[in-house]
Structures are given as C-alpha cells and as structure tokens.
Amino acid sequence: MAVIRRVAQAGTVESSDIMITLSPVEAGSGIEIELESPVLRQFGRQIRKVLETALQEAGVAAAKVYANDKGALDCTIRARLKTALNRALEEEVKA
Amino acid sequence: MNRLRRTMMYVPGNNPGKLQSAGIYGADSIIFDLEDAVAVTEKDAARDLVASAVRDIRYPCEVAVRINHISTPFGHDDLRCILEAKPDMIRLPKAEYPEEIKVIADLIGRAEAKYGYPAGSIKMMASIESAQGLVNACAIAKADPRMAAIALGGEDFIADLNTTRSADGAELAYARSQIVVAARVAKIHAIDSVSTILNDDEAFLREARMIKQLGFDGKSCVHPRQVELMHKVYTPTAKEVAQARRILDGIKLALERKSGVIAVDGKMVDGPIITRAERIIAYAAVVGMNKEDADE
Amino acid sequence: MSNEAKRNLPDFIEGYGPVKPYRGPFATAPSGRRSGGKIALDVPHSEKLLRSIDQAIEAVGLQDGMTISFHHHFRSGDHVPGLVLAAIARKGIRNLTLAPSSLHENSDILIPLLEQGVVTAIQTSGGRGEVGRYITHGRLAKPTIFRSHGGRPRALASGELVVDVAFLGAPTCDIYGNINGVHGKSACGSLGYAMVDAAHADKVVAITDNLVQQPIFPISIPQDQVDFIVEVDSIGDPAKIATKVLRFTTDPRELLIAQRAAAVMEHSGLFQDGFSFQLGGGGASMAVARYIKEKMLAHKISGGFGLGGIGGVFAQMMEEGLFRMAFDAQSFDLAAVESLKKNPNHLEISASQYANPHTKGPLVNRLDMVFLGATEVDVDFNVNGLTDSNGMVMGASGGQSDTAAGAKLTVVCAPLLRGRLPIVRERVHTVVTPGETVDVIVTDYGVAVNPRRQDILARLKDSPLEVMAIEDLQRKALELTGVPDSVPVSDKIVGVVEYRDGTVIDVIRRPE
C-alpha cells in the first residue's frame, strides 16, 4: 500500500489541463476529493471516478485530492495524477 | 514508399491542449517532444502526459516521441514510460555513434517482447546535431533495421560548427547533402532541420523547394502553417503525375511489344527517368490524387 | 405539444401567453397590417431639445410597466442604458420591460436595476455575463423573449412588441432630431438596429454627445421620427464602441476551420461571379474572409455584395474591386465606419431590410452563402448560439436563423471540443436555428454535410475536403471527451426562443 506523507502537485491551470494536489491525511480516513471544474455538471462524476480508480490502482487508500480542472480529458487527468503520486512517493523516499 | 514523412511536426510534451489536437493539422508525423520543449523540472510530468495521450488518443498519423538523450538522467526513464504506450517511433536527439542507436533499439526490442507488441513495430529515427554525428551519419543510419529516418538538427549543428544561421543556409549545405547521402545508403528517409521562418511564406517555400531539390523526404516542422506549405511543395502537380503515367504506360507498352527503345513525348526514356516516374506515381497514390486529377 | 424542431412545448407560458409552435422556416404565413407608433403633432418652431434625461423621462410620460428600448451599436462601450436607467430608477419608476436590440458584455451594470425591480422583464437577442445568469436562474418576473435580428423588427411591425419609449444613442444629431452614426466622437457607423425602433416606438428620445445645427448629411434616422433630444457629455467610450480594425486570429485551430470553410465555399458550386455572402464578427470569421479573398484572386472571381455586419476586411475587399456592394446593418470596426462614410457602394440598411421575414424582401433572401459560429450543433444540424450546453444563457440569437433561412448555403464553423465539452452533440440544449436550414458543419476534425443537401455532398466529396457523417463527428467528440451526463432542468421556463417568424422554436428551462 502506498502512503502519502507529503504534499505533491502536478499539472497547470491552463485550458485543457488539470492541477492536482495530493495531501496526506490520517490513515483510515479514506479518499477525499475536492473538485473544481467548468464542466462539473456534465463530467464531474466521471472525473471523480477516474481519480478514485487511479488512486485505488496505485494502492493509495487515504489521501486528500484537490483537483482544479480546466476541461482536461481523462488521459490528462490520469497522467497528472500519476505524476503527482510519483512526486509524493519519490520525495518520501528522499526524506 | 508506404509512408510519407514530408512533415514531422513537433508538439510540446507538457501541453495537454496541444497534445490532444496534434492530429488535426494533417502532418504526416507528429513528434511529441520530451526534450527541448520541456523544462527540467517537468520532465516526469511530460513523460506521463505523452504516454497517456499516445495510449488513449487515436491519431490519424504517425506518432513519434522525441526522448531525452540516453546519456542524460531522463533518457532511460523516458523510454521505460513511453514504450509501454507503444508509439510508432522513438526519435533520438543528438546521435553521434551507432552504438547509441543499438542500445535504444535493444531496449525497444525488449519492451515489444514484454508488452506483446509485434517485434520491430516501433521504429526509430535519430537526428544529427554535431560534427561528430555527421561524420558517423552513415553508420548511424545503418545501425539498426528499426531506423526509418535520419534528420538534421540545424541549430545545434550550427553552434557546433562555430558559426551562425544565415539567410541562404550556406553553413548547412554540406551537412544537408551528407545526410541525404547517408539516408540513401541506408535506404531510409532524410528529414531536414526545422526552419526558423514563421512569418514569411515565400522565404519558407524557397527553403522547402531547396531541400526537396537536395533530396530530402521531408522536414521537421514547428507550426501548422509550415505543414501546409511543405505539402504544397511536395505534392506533385497534375502535370507531373500525368507525364509520369505516360512514361510508365509507354514502358508497359514497349515491354509488351518487346521493343528495345522507349520514347515518350518524343524523348528517350531510361532508368533514372523510370525511377522518378515511379516515385511520382507512388507519391500521388499516397496523397490521394486520383486519375481524374491527373488527366486535367 | 411538439414543434417541427422536435421540442416539447406547453400550449401556454405564464408571462408570455399562448404558444404558436414552429412549423418550418416558411410554413407560418403572417396576416394583419403593419403597426406603427402613435400619431404625433409638432407645431412650428417647437423646441425638441431638453435639458436632461430626467426631463425627457417626464416629457415622454414614462410610467410603471412600460416597455423601453435601446440599440446595441455601441457594443461594450455603451453609456446610454446606464445613464437612462439610473435616471428612471431615481424617479421611482418600476416594472419596466427592457427590449434592446441586444445586450453586450457591459450589461452587468443592469443587475442592480433588475434587483431593485426597475426592470422586471427582458425581450432581446441574447444575454451574457451576469445578466445571462440572472435570466437563466429565473430571477425575472417573466420569461425572457429571445428574438433574432430579423424577428425583432417583425415583432415591432406586427405589434407584438410595442415599445413605449426608445432611447437612442445618437453619435450625431441635429437640433431637429436628424441622426447619423458616421460622424462624431462616438461614431459607430450603421444605425440599422436603431432605425426600426425609431420607426415603431411611440416616443423616441435621441441622446447625443454631438449636437449640431440642422440639417446634417447623411440622415439615418429622420427628424419626423424623433420626439426629443438630450445632449450629454458622453454616450460611449469610443475605444470600446469600435476598435480600429478587427484583427485576424492567429490561433492555428481557428485558421484551420476558416480555411476549410473557405474551401467549402470554393467547391460548393456557388462560388461564381457576382456571389454574395455574410460573415459573423469574430476573429475566425475575419479569417474566412482572408481565405475567400485568396481564392477570389486565384480564380479571378469577383463578388456581388456582402451583408449584415460589415468589417474593415470586407470594406477593403470592396475597395479593391473584389465586391460591388456592402449592405451594412452594423459596422464592426472603425475601418468599416470610414468606408460607410466615404464609399457610395457601402449602404446602410435597417434590421428590417436586412432580415425581417414578413416584408416584401429582406436581403438575407438574396444571400448565396453565410458563415456562422455556434455554441453547439447536433446530429440533426440544429444550431445553438444562445446558451451553452449547461443551459446557461451566454450568447445571442443574432442573425443566425435569419441568414440560415435565406442563404442558399449555410456553413456553421465550430471546434469539435471546447475544453472538455463536445460541441457536436446528440441534441443541442437550445435550438435557435433549425437543422433544416443548415447545410454544412465545419470543424477542426472534419466537415459534415446535411443529408438534405445531396447536391452539396456530391460536390464536396469530389473536393480535397474530408467529408464525414455528422454522427462520425459526434462519435469522434465523444471518443475524446466521454459521454457527458445530461443537464437536468426544472419545469420553470426562463426563456422563450422565438423563431424569426414569431413561432416558438424552443424554450429555456431553469437548470436544476
């Protein structure tokens, strides 16, 4: 299981991108997603699902996710989350 | 000639908007750039983004990824991440020795086996950006069967020569010719350097016609407008197609009649002319010029 | 009840009245006589010039519940509605219906007046920004009526829209009330949309910052239609009324779409000597003009007339002899204003001459082709330019349905996606222009032709353009974005979208 111990961020707030910030939470408190998006009504549900699935596959059971979406496609959301996760875990190794 | 590479358009690797619409401008190949277009602090992000786009988006053209050189801290990570997504091609910057090509070709081969992709399905190309690279151009072009093209990286090459870019490009003349020769020996494509001309169509067209005349199969591009102009230069005219067709028909007829001497439009037709006619017809077929157009 | 655009409509809408359903572009025939303003008497040597807007409001007898109008020729530089409505609010007049020809980005200043109840209903072409949100959220007492640029003069002429007082910003006005838009520091060019208000309103007040002696030339709105004149320091911000020349876009995606739109024209069979066309006002449209010009020069074809909003790019083409005439209902930039002033072939026309379907000859009926933008299109070729796909009012009906109905070839240009929103959809949120009047959709991913136009389809298939079924474009969009969740709406109707003939083509319901 992967544990997020540090704040890590990936992506930008340019159009078609998404900025994802991962923050640690207490073990067992689950995944908390805060999502801002111009397409919340039509795609909010799907964006959350993509984030949840990707975290699950990475073995992350507890984290706070702040996603500032600017109309990103699913492939972009997955990539930005992956980078943020790698950054969170990599920094942890260094520390 | 089963694939054209008249235009290989660079797309910065860390820009989701540009990545997702990279296919709409009609370039024969798009090159997602992980090297010069990406800041050192964003190499990881660009790599993840490009891999994700290559995996998920259906592009209507060849998809190449320019990785960082394998001597940098990023090159091997790029390959690990990108190969799994199966791009059509890996482009290596600043190639200087055939050994570099073999190292990458080997990594590609292992990735193909690991992920179950057909062996040899991921191609390679390399760009020559230094005097050392140019001296080895032929060996680099022939280094591995995956090699599909060899390109000139003009700006770096000019800096390595201790000179600067001029309007007529005299400083690149030798390298350009060398690269075309190397490509012909290896029977792969020769791709010219990107042009820095963005706002002068006439100047760009002059350069495009010049490199076509030198024998290049195409050019690296940085803007959709360059793609459009290149295709204009590289598309055979209806007249050229019609003439090529007459030549090939003439040969067919001569062979049927077992006639020794072939003449079309009052001119003797020999080997090189036939080769050229065949190349024009092949071009016309790939760009979708049909018989009606040619007959106009 | 369901109309010809397959939209479900109630028989009666509270605050609007009985619903006449849309039956087809020319299926509903009009009847009755033209309606005009009240008959007036002017005695010799009377004084029309008043001291203030306050005095004008008293002089016209403005009362609670009346309908007032403005024109939108000053775009986002307009000071007139702000000045007039502030004066009205000070007098304690309430419950007005606001019926301007359109609302621009600067209309956010109206919000306090809406909240105070000075204005409680709107009839116009579109809404943007905060006013768009206000309308969408159902905060007005009545549903907003949206009319096209041709539908509005039709409604004025039929008496469906009765304007009690028109407050008309006048770039130049003489002391007896003759007005033009080409002179003065606030010059906006054509006054095409103001002309119909002057012709039909019961009372007309000219508000000017360039009062001159009688007479002036040219005269766009004549003295016999103007009751009073008020001089103020400034009717608008010249820098925002008209920019020098609308610039070409440099966005490669917009250029790509523009280039394809021009190629559609080239291969449509209509690209012949004397052809006529209309463009929208955006940067992308200007780019279409550039490519059309290239093709006209290459094929040695010269055009007949350009219609509607006229920009400097078109004025220049006319100057170069590429087109014979311009019919200008709205000048897009200062270069067009100059051209209207100087070029005798550049004619000012009223919104009614431009697009009113219930006259003996709107100019849209003579159009060969029109290039339009859209917020959404659907697989039935219906076009929306008024709301976004969330159902928020953020655009305008404009001349879209008028020109589409009139032109031989209607080309709609739009990107396949905006951010993550697919623009080619199963069903547009709001139908403004019915699919049966739309012929070609041009996107950055390919071109689709309405199956009703087999003639155009055959021609474009023989061209270098990549023609695909509209369903394939939609699939391509969804492949990239995923399938959007539908936007649930409540029963409350916040907007009524009239087709140009006064029938109802769609309604806007408040999103939940």
Tab-separated table of N, CA and C in Angstrom, chain C residues 143-262:
chain	number	residue	atom	x	y	z
C	143	PRO	N	-40.631	35.225	-18.307
C	143	PRO	CA	-39.579	34.626	-19.129
C	143	PRO	C	-39.044	35.652	-20.136
C	144	THR	N	-37.760	35.593	-20.393
C	144	THR	CA	-37.157	36.484	-21.375
C	144	THR	C	-37.495	35.987	-22.774
C	145	ILE	N	-37.881	36.913	-23.648
C	145	ILE	CA	-38.173	36.522	-25.032
C	145	ILE	C	-36.942	36.832	-25.884
C	146	PHE	N	-36.441	35.789	-26.546
C	146	PHE	CA	-35.267	35.961	-27.406
C	146	PHE	C	-35.712	35.972	-28.862
C	147	ARG	N	-35.336	37.045	-29.558
C	147	ARG	CA	-35.690	37.139	-30.976
C	147	ARG	C	-34.442	37.329	-31.818
C	148	SER	N	-34.534	36.905	-33.058
C	148	SER	CA	-33.419	37.091	-33.986
C	148	SER	C	-33.401	38.543	-34.448
C	149	HIS	N	-32.344	38.910	-35.179
C	149	HIS	CA	-32.236	40.273	-35.693
C	149	HIS	C	-33.344	40.582	-36.697
C	150	GLY	N	-33.858	39.551	-37.362
C	150	GLY	CA	-34.997	39.766	-38.264
C	150	GLY	C	-36.318	39.639	-37.524
C	151	GLY	N	-36.327	38.819	-36.494
C	151	GLY	CA	-37.555	38.591	-35.726
C	151	GLY	C	-37.974	39.826	-34.940
C	152	ARG	N	-37.002	40.600	-34.491
C	152	ARG	CA	-37.326	41.789	-33.684
C	152	ARG	C	-38.054	42.854	-34.519
C	153	PRO	N	-37.516	43.264	-35.673
C	153	PRO	CA	-38.281	44.222	-36.480
C	153	PRO	C	-39.634	43.658	-36.918
C	154	ARG	N	-39.716	42.342	-37.116
C	154	ARG	CA	-41.005	41.734	-37.453
C	154	ARG	C	-41.995	41.927	-36.304
C	155	ALA	N	-41.502	41.680	-35.069
C	155	ALA	CA	-42.382	41.811	-33.905
C	155	ALA	C	-42.791	43.266	-33.680
C	156	LEU	N	-41.876	44.190	-33.986
C	156	LEU	CA	-42.215	45.615	-33.875
C	156	LEU	C	-43.274	45.984	-34.909
C	157	ALA	N	-43.099	45.469	-36.112
C	157	ALA	CA	-44.007	45.834	-37.206
C	157	ALA	C	-45.372	45.167	-37.053
C	158	SER	N	-45.403	44.006	-36.414
C	158	SER	CA	-46.682	43.301	-36.266
C	158	SER	C	-47.430	43.771	-35.026
C	159	GLY	N	-46.747	44.539	-34.180
C	159	GLY	CA	-47.385	44.996	-32.949
C	159	GLY	C	-47.232	44.023	-31.790
C	160	GLU	N	-46.518	42.924	-31.987
C	160	GLU	CA	-46.282	42.002	-30.872
C	160	GLU	C	-45.349	42.624	-29.833
C	161	LEU	N	-44.394	43.394	-30.326
C	161	LEU	CA	-43.520	44.137	-29.422
C	161	LEU	C	-43.850	45.618	-29.563
C	162	VAL	N	-44.450	46.182	-28.520
C	162	VAL	CA	-44.773	47.605	-28.554
C	162	VAL	C	-43.790	48.327	-27.637
C	163	VAL	N	-42.989	49.196	-28.228
C	163	VAL	CA	-42.028	49.972	-27.440
C	163	VAL	C	-42.663	51.322	-27.125
C	164	ASP	N	-42.805	51.607	-25.835
C	164	ASP	CA	-43.380	52.898	-25.454
C	164	ASP	C	-42.381	54.019	-25.683
C	165	VAL	N	-41.142	53.782	-25.246
C	165	VAL	CA	-40.123	54.814	-25.440
C	165	VAL	C	-38.811	54.169	-25.884
C	166	ALA	N	-38.272	54.666	-26.986
C	166	ALA	CA	-36.937	54.241	-27.426
C	166	ALA	C	-35.948	55.345	-27.077
C	167	PHE	N	-34.908	54.974	-26.322
C	167	PHE	CA	-33.829	55.920	-26.003
C	167	PHE	C	-32.656	55.572	-26.908
C	168	LEU	N	-32.413	56.417	-27.908
C	168	LEU	CA	-31.455	56.034	-28.939
C	168	LEU	C	-30.179	56.867	-28.855
C	169	GLY	N	-29.093	56.228	-28.567
C	169	GLY	CA	-27.794	56.891	-28.590
C	169	GLY	C	-27.522	57.374	-30.004
C	170	ALA	N	-27.175	58.667	-30.157
C	170	ALA	CA	-27.006	59.255	-31.486
C	170	ALA	C	-25.627	59.890	-31.607
C	171	PRO	N	-24.716	59.261	-32.359
C	171	PRO	CA	-23.360	59.815	-32.498
C	171	PRO	C	-23.370	61.235	-33.048
C	172	THR	N	-24.335	61.529	-33.935
C	172	THR	CA	-24.522	62.910	-34.383
C	172	THR	C	-26.018	63.158	-34.509
C	173	CYS	N	-26.464	64.314	-33.967
C	173	CYS	CA	-27.890	64.623	-34.013
C	173	CYS	C	-28.024	66.126	-34.219
C	174	ASP	N	-28.917	66.531	-35.126
C	174	ASP	CA	-29.113	67.979	-35.263
C	174	ASP	C	-30.267	68.423	-34.368
C	175	ILE	N	-30.480	69.716	-34.304
C	175	ILE	CA	-31.410	70.237	-33.303
C	175	ILE	C	-32.867	69.907	-33.614
C	176	TYR	N	-33.127	69.362	-34.807
C	176	TYR	CA	-34.496	68.953	-35.093
C	176	TYR	C	-34.645	67.423	-35.080
C	177	GLY	N	-33.545	66.729	-34.727
C	177	GLY	CA	-33.665	65.295	-34.498
C	177	GLY	C	-33.210	64.399	-35.636
C	178	ASN	N	-32.537	64.943	-36.631
C	178	ASN	CA	-31.946	64.056	-37.652
C	178	ASN	C	-30.677	63.440	-37.087
C	179	ILE	N	-30.513	62.143	-37.332
C	179	ILE	CA	-29.429	61.393	-36.677
C	179	ILE	C	-28.600	60.644	-37.715
C	180	ASN	N	-27.285	60.622	-37.500
C	180	ASN	CA	-26.488	59.612	-38.201
C	180	ASN	C	-25.430	59.033	-37.275
C	181	GLY	N	-24.808	57.940	-37.705
C	181	GLY	CA	-23.839	57.219	-36.872
C	181	GLY	C	-22.413	57.342	-37.367
C	182	VAL	N	-22.215	58.115	-38.450
C	182	VAL	CA	-20.868	58.127	-39.036
C	182	VAL	C	-20.015	59.309	-38.578
C	183	HIS	N	-20.658	60.336	-38.012
C	183	HIS	CA	-19.881	61.475	-37.527
C	183	HIS	C	-19.910	61.542	-36.008
C	184	GLY	N	-18.966	62.318	-35.450
C	184	GLY	CA	-18.934	62.495	-34.001
C	184	GLY	C	-17.923	61.566	-33.350
C	185	LYS	N	-17.575	61.919	-32.109
C	185	LYS	CA	-16.520	61.151	-31.420
C	185	LYS	C	-16.988	59.743	-31.077
C	186	SER	N	-18.310	59.531	-30.998
C	186	SER	CA	-18.814	58.189	-30.686
C	186	SER	C	-19.349	57.471	-31.924
C	187	ALA	N	-18.790	57.793	-33.079
C	187	ALA	CA	-19.273	57.197	-34.337
C	187	ALA	C	-19.247	55.673	-34.279
C	188	CYS	N	-20.359	55.079	-34.689
C	188	CYS	CA	-20.441	53.616	-34.676
C	188	CYS	C	-20.770	53.078	-36.059
C	189	GLY	N	-20.940	53.983	-37.048
C	189	GLY	CA	-21.277	53.507	-38.384
C	189	GLY	C	-22.776	53.343	-38.550
C	190	SER	N	-23.163	52.209	-39.102
C	190	SER	CA	-24.576	51.957	-39.375
C	190	SER	C	-25.418	52.045	-38.105
C	191	LEU	N	-26.641	52.556	-38.248
C	191	LEU	CA	-27.605	52.567	-37.142
C	191	LEU	C	-28.788	51.638	-37.463
C	192	GLY	N	-28.480	50.576	-38.213
C	192	GLY	CA	-29.523	49.677	-38.715
C	192	GLY	C	-30.498	49.155	-37.676
C	193	TYR	N	-30.010	48.844	-36.472
C	193	TYR	CA	-30.907	48.302	-35.450
C	193	TYR	C	-31.721	49.399	-34.797
C	194	ALA	N	-31.170	50.642	-34.745
C	194	ALA	CA	-31.898	51.764	-34.144
C	194	ALA	C	-33.022	52.240	-35.056
C	195	MET	N	-32.834	52.081	-36.359
C	195	MET	CA	-33.832	52.586	-37.326
C	195	MET	C	-35.220	52.007	-37.060
C	196	VAL	N	-35.276	50.716	-36.738
C	196	VAL	CA	-36.595	50.093	-36.561
C	196	VAL	C	-37.267	50.586	-35.280
C	197	ASP	N	-36.474	50.890	-34.265
C	197	ASP	CA	-37.056	51.449	-33.039
C	197	ASP	C	-37.631	52.836	-33.324
C	198	ALA	N	-36.866	53.638	-34.081
C	198	ALA	CA	-37.328	54.980	-34.413
C	198	ALA	C	-38.624	54.912	-35.213
C	199	ALA	N	-38.725	53.918	-36.074
C	199	ALA	CA	-39.898	53.815	-36.941
C	199	ALA	C	-41.143	53.337	-36.192
C	200	HIS	N	-40.956	52.552	-35.115
C	200	HIS	CA	-42.114	51.902	-34.495
C	200	HIS	C	-42.429	52.341	-33.071
C	201	ALA	N	-41.488	52.949	-32.358
C	201	ALA	CA	-41.758	53.278	-30.952
C	201	ALA	C	-42.749	54.441	-30.858
C	202	ASP	N	-43.515	54.460	-29.767
C	202	ASP	CA	-44.457	55.564	-29.579
C	202	ASP	C	-43.713	56.881	-29.373
C	203	LYS	N	-42.692	56.838	-28.557
C	203	LYS	CA	-41.894	58.045	-28.311
C	203	LYS	C	-40.431	57.715	-28.547
C	204	VAL	N	-39.721	58.658	-29.145
C	204	VAL	CA	-38.302	58.451	-29.444
C	204	VAL	C	-37.494	59.607	-28.870
C	205	VAL	N	-36.501	59.245	-28.035
C	205	VAL	CA	-35.617	60.246	-27.459
C	205	VAL	C	-34.211	60.001	-27.999
C	206	ALA	N	-33.640	61.007	-28.641
C	206	ALA	CA	-32.257	60.904	-29.112
C	206	ALA	C	-31.337	61.437	-28.026
C	207	ILE	N	-30.309	60.650	-27.708
C	207	ILE	CA	-29.341	61.095	-26.705
C	207	ILE	C	-27.996	61.197	-27.405
C	208	THR	N	-27.432	62.411	-27.405
C	208	THR	CA	-26.251	62.627	-28.240
C	208	THR	C	-25.142	63.348	-27.481
C	209	ASP	N	-23.909	63.118	-27.944
C	209	ASP	CA	-22.800	63.926	-27.439
C	209	ASP	C	-22.190	64.743	-28.579
C	210	ASN	N	-22.958	64.845	-29.665
C	210	ASN	CA	-22.517	65.673	-30.791
C	210	ASN	C	-23.734	66.356	-31.407
C	211	LEU	N	-24.205	67.386	-30.720
C	211	LEU	CA	-25.389	68.125	-31.172
C	211	LEU	C	-24.950	69.183	-32.169
C	212	VAL	N	-25.556	69.200	-33.353
C	212	VAL	CA	-25.148	70.149	-34.395
C	212	VAL	C	-26.372	70.873	-34.941
C	213	GLN	N	-26.102	71.945	-35.711
C	213	GLN	CA	-27.194	72.687	-36.334
C	213	GLN	C	-27.833	71.856	-37.442
C	214	GLN	N	-29.048	72.150	-37.732
C	214	GLN	CA	-29.776	71.479	-38.791
C	214	GLN	C	-29.346	72.066	-40.127
C	215	PRO	N	-29.308	71.363	-41.207
C	215	PRO	CA	-29.501	69.910	-41.264
C	215	PRO	C	-28.166	69.176	-41.335
C	216	ILE	N	-28.209	67.856	-41.152
C	216	ILE	CA	-26.994	67.058	-41.317
C	216	ILE	C	-27.127	66.177	-42.548
C	217	PHE	N	-25.997	65.681	-42.969
C	217	PHE	CA	-25.991	64.680	-44.041
C	217	PHE	C	-24.867	63.696	-43.759
C	218	PRO	N	-25.052	62.418	-43.923
C	218	PRO	CA	-26.317	61.766	-44.287
C	218	PRO	C	-27.285	61.706	-43.100
C	219	ILE	N	-28.521	61.367	-43.388
C	219	ILE	CA	-29.520	61.177	-42.343
C	219	ILE	C	-29.878	59.687	-42.289
C	220	SER	N	-29.649	59.086	-41.139
C	220	SER	CA	-30.008	57.685	-40.979
C	220	SER	C	-31.384	57.543	-40.356
C	221	ILE	N	-31.625	58.363	-39.341
C	221	ILE	CA	-32.941	58.391	-38.702
C	221	ILE	C	-33.446	59.821	-38.859
C	222	PRO	N	-34.598	60.001	-39.503
C	222	PRO	CA	-35.050	61.362	-39.820
C	222	PRO	C	-35.817	62.012	-38.673
C	223	GLN	N	-35.861	63.331	-38.733
C	223	GLN	CA	-36.486	64.163	-37.706
C	223	GLN	C	-37.950	63.807	-37.436
C	224	ASP	N	-38.663	63.292	-38.461
C	224	ASP	CA	-40.087	63.032	-38.270
C	224	ASP	C	-40.340	61.808	-37.397
C	225	GLN	N	-39.256	61.153	-36.971
C	225	GLN	CA	-39.425	60.002	-36.081
C	225	GLN	C	-38.896	60.288	-34.668
C	226	VAL	N	-38.431	61.509	-34.441
C	226	VAL	CA	-37.763	61.797	-33.163
C	226	VAL	C	-38.541	62.854	-32.379
C	227	ASP	N	-38.933	62.516	-31.134
C	227	ASP	CA	-39.711	63.436	-30.305
C	227	ASP	C	-38.838	64.444	-29.584
C	228	PHE	N	-37.794	63.938	-28.923
C	228	PHE	CA	-36.978	64.812	-28.071
C	228	PHE	C	-35.495	64.507	-28.242
C	229	ILE	N	-34.691	65.486	-27.828
C	229	ILE	CA	-33.234	65.350	-27.927
C	229	ILE	C	-32.634	65.763	-26.587
C	230	VAL	N	-31.676	64.984	-26.115
C	230	VAL	CA	-30.942	65.355	-24.904
C	230	VAL	C	-29.455	65.311	-25.231
C	231	GLU	N	-28.773	66.387	-24.824
C	231	GLU	CA	-27.321	66.399	-25.026
C	231	GLU	C	-26.639	65.993	-23.727
C	232	VAL	N	-25.681	65.079	-23.825
C	232	VAL	CA	-24.907	64.651	-22.650
C	232	VAL	C	-23.419	64.738	-22.990
C	233	ASP	N	-22.581	64.608	-21.952
C	233	ASP	CA	-21.122	64.704	-22.189
C	233	ASP	C	-20.626	63.562	-23.056
C	234	SER	N	-21.110	62.359	-22.761
C	234	SER	CA	-20.550	61.194	-23.461
C	234	SER	C	-21.591	60.086	-23.547
C	235	ILE	N	-21.843	59.616	-24.763
C	235	ILE	CA	-22.770	58.494	-24.920
C	235	ILE	C	-22.030	57.158	-24.956
C	236	GLY	N	-20.698	57.215	-24.987
C	236	GLY	CA	-19.979	55.936	-25.018
C	236	GLY	C	-18.480	56.127	-24.991
C	237	ASP	N	-17.808	55.025	-24.836
C	237	ASP	CA	-16.347	55.013	-24.831
C	237	ASP	C	-15.879	54.620	-26.240
C	238	PRO	N	-15.393	55.614	-27.002
C	238	PRO	CA	-15.058	55.336	-28.408
C	238	PRO	C	-14.144	54.118	-28.580
C	239	ALA	N	-13.226	53.933	-27.647
C	239	ALA	CA	-12.276	52.821	-27.785
C	239	ALA	C	-12.993	51.473	-27.752
C	240	LYS	N	-14.134	51.427	-27.038
C	240	LYS	CA	-14.860	50.160	-26.953
C	240	LYS	C	-16.030	50.091	-27.934
C	241	ILE	N	-16.444	51.252	-28.459
C	241	ILE	CA	-17.522	51.233	-29.458
C	241	ILE	C	-17.018	50.536	-30.720
C	242	ALA	N	-15.846	50.943	-31.177
C	242	ALA	CA	-15.305	50.331	-32.384
C	242	ALA	C	-13.790	50.326	-32.323
C	243	THR	N	-13.202	49.155	-32.423
C	243	THR	CA	-11.747	49.073	-32.499
C	243	THR	C	-11.325	49.480	-33.902
C	244	LYS	N	-10.051	49.744	-34.049
C	244	LYS	CA	-9.550	50.276	-35.316
C	244	LYS	C	-9.899	49.333	-36.480
C	245	VAL	N	-9.334	48.161	-36.459
C	245	VAL	CA	-9.716	47.114	-37.418
C	245	VAL	C	-9.730	45.807	-36.655
C	246	LEU	N	-10.792	45.043	-36.824
C	246	LEU	CA	-10.818	43.715	-36.204
C	246	LEU	C	-9.688	42.898	-36.801
C	247	ARG	N	-8.911	42.296	-35.928
C	247	ARG	CA	-7.730	41.595	-36.407
C	247	ARG	C	-8.038	40.146	-36.759
C	248	PHE	N	-7.196	39.619	-37.642
C	248	PHE	CA	-7.269	38.190	-37.934
C	248	PHE	C	-6.841	37.409	-36.700
C	249	THR	N	-7.415	36.258	-36.522
C	249	THR	CA	-6.957	35.381	-35.463
C	249	THR	C	-5.593	34.801	-35.865
C	250	THR	N	-4.790	34.429	-34.869
C	250	THR	CA	-3.560	33.694	-35.184
C	250	THR	C	-3.644	32.286	-34.627
C	251	ASP	N	-4.768	31.952	-34.010
C	251	ASP	CA	-4.950	30.619	-33.459
C	251	ASP	C	-4.999	29.598	-34.602
C	252	PRO	N	-4.028	28.676	-34.647
C	252	PRO	CA	-3.983	27.758	-35.789
C	252	PRO	C	-5.255	26.922	-35.952
C	253	ARG	N	-5.932	26.636	-34.850
C	253	ARG	CA	-7.159	25.845	-34.962
C	253	ARG	C	-8.263	26.663	-35.655
C	254	GLU	N	-8.389	27.920	-35.269
C	254	GLU	CA	-9.391	28.773	-35.920
C	254	GLU	C	-9.052	28.984	-37.390
C	255	LEU	N	-7.765	29.118	-37.673
C	255	LEU	CA	-7.343	29.285	-39.064
C	255	LEU	C	-7.672	28.045	-39.879
C	256	LEU	N	-7.465	26.893	-39.275
C	256	LEU	CA	-7.756	25.631	-39.966
C	256	LEU	C	-9.243	25.560	-40.316
C	257	ILE	N	-10.084	25.897	-39.348
C	257	ILE	CA	-11.534	25.855	-39.575
C	257	ILE	C	-11.924	26.871	-40.650
C	258	ALA	N	-11.332	28.069	-40.557
C	258	ALA	CA	-11.642	29.118	-41.530
C	258	ALA	C	-11.248	28.687	-42.942
C	259	GLN	N	-10.095	28.052	-43.026
C	259	GLN	CA	-9.595	27.612	-44.328
C	259	GLN	C	-10.534	26.560	-44.922
C	260	ARG	N	-11.000	25.646	-44.077
C	260	ARG	CA	-11.935	24.623	-44.563
C	260	ARG	C	-13.258	25.247	-44.975
C	261	ALA	N	-13.706	26.255	-44.213
C	261	ALA	CA	-14.976	26.917	-44.551
C	261	ALA	C	-14.855	27.558	-45.932
C	262	ALA	N	-13.700	28.183	-46.186
C	262	ALA	CA	-13.493	28.803	-47.496
C	262	ALA	C	-13.426	27.740	-48.596
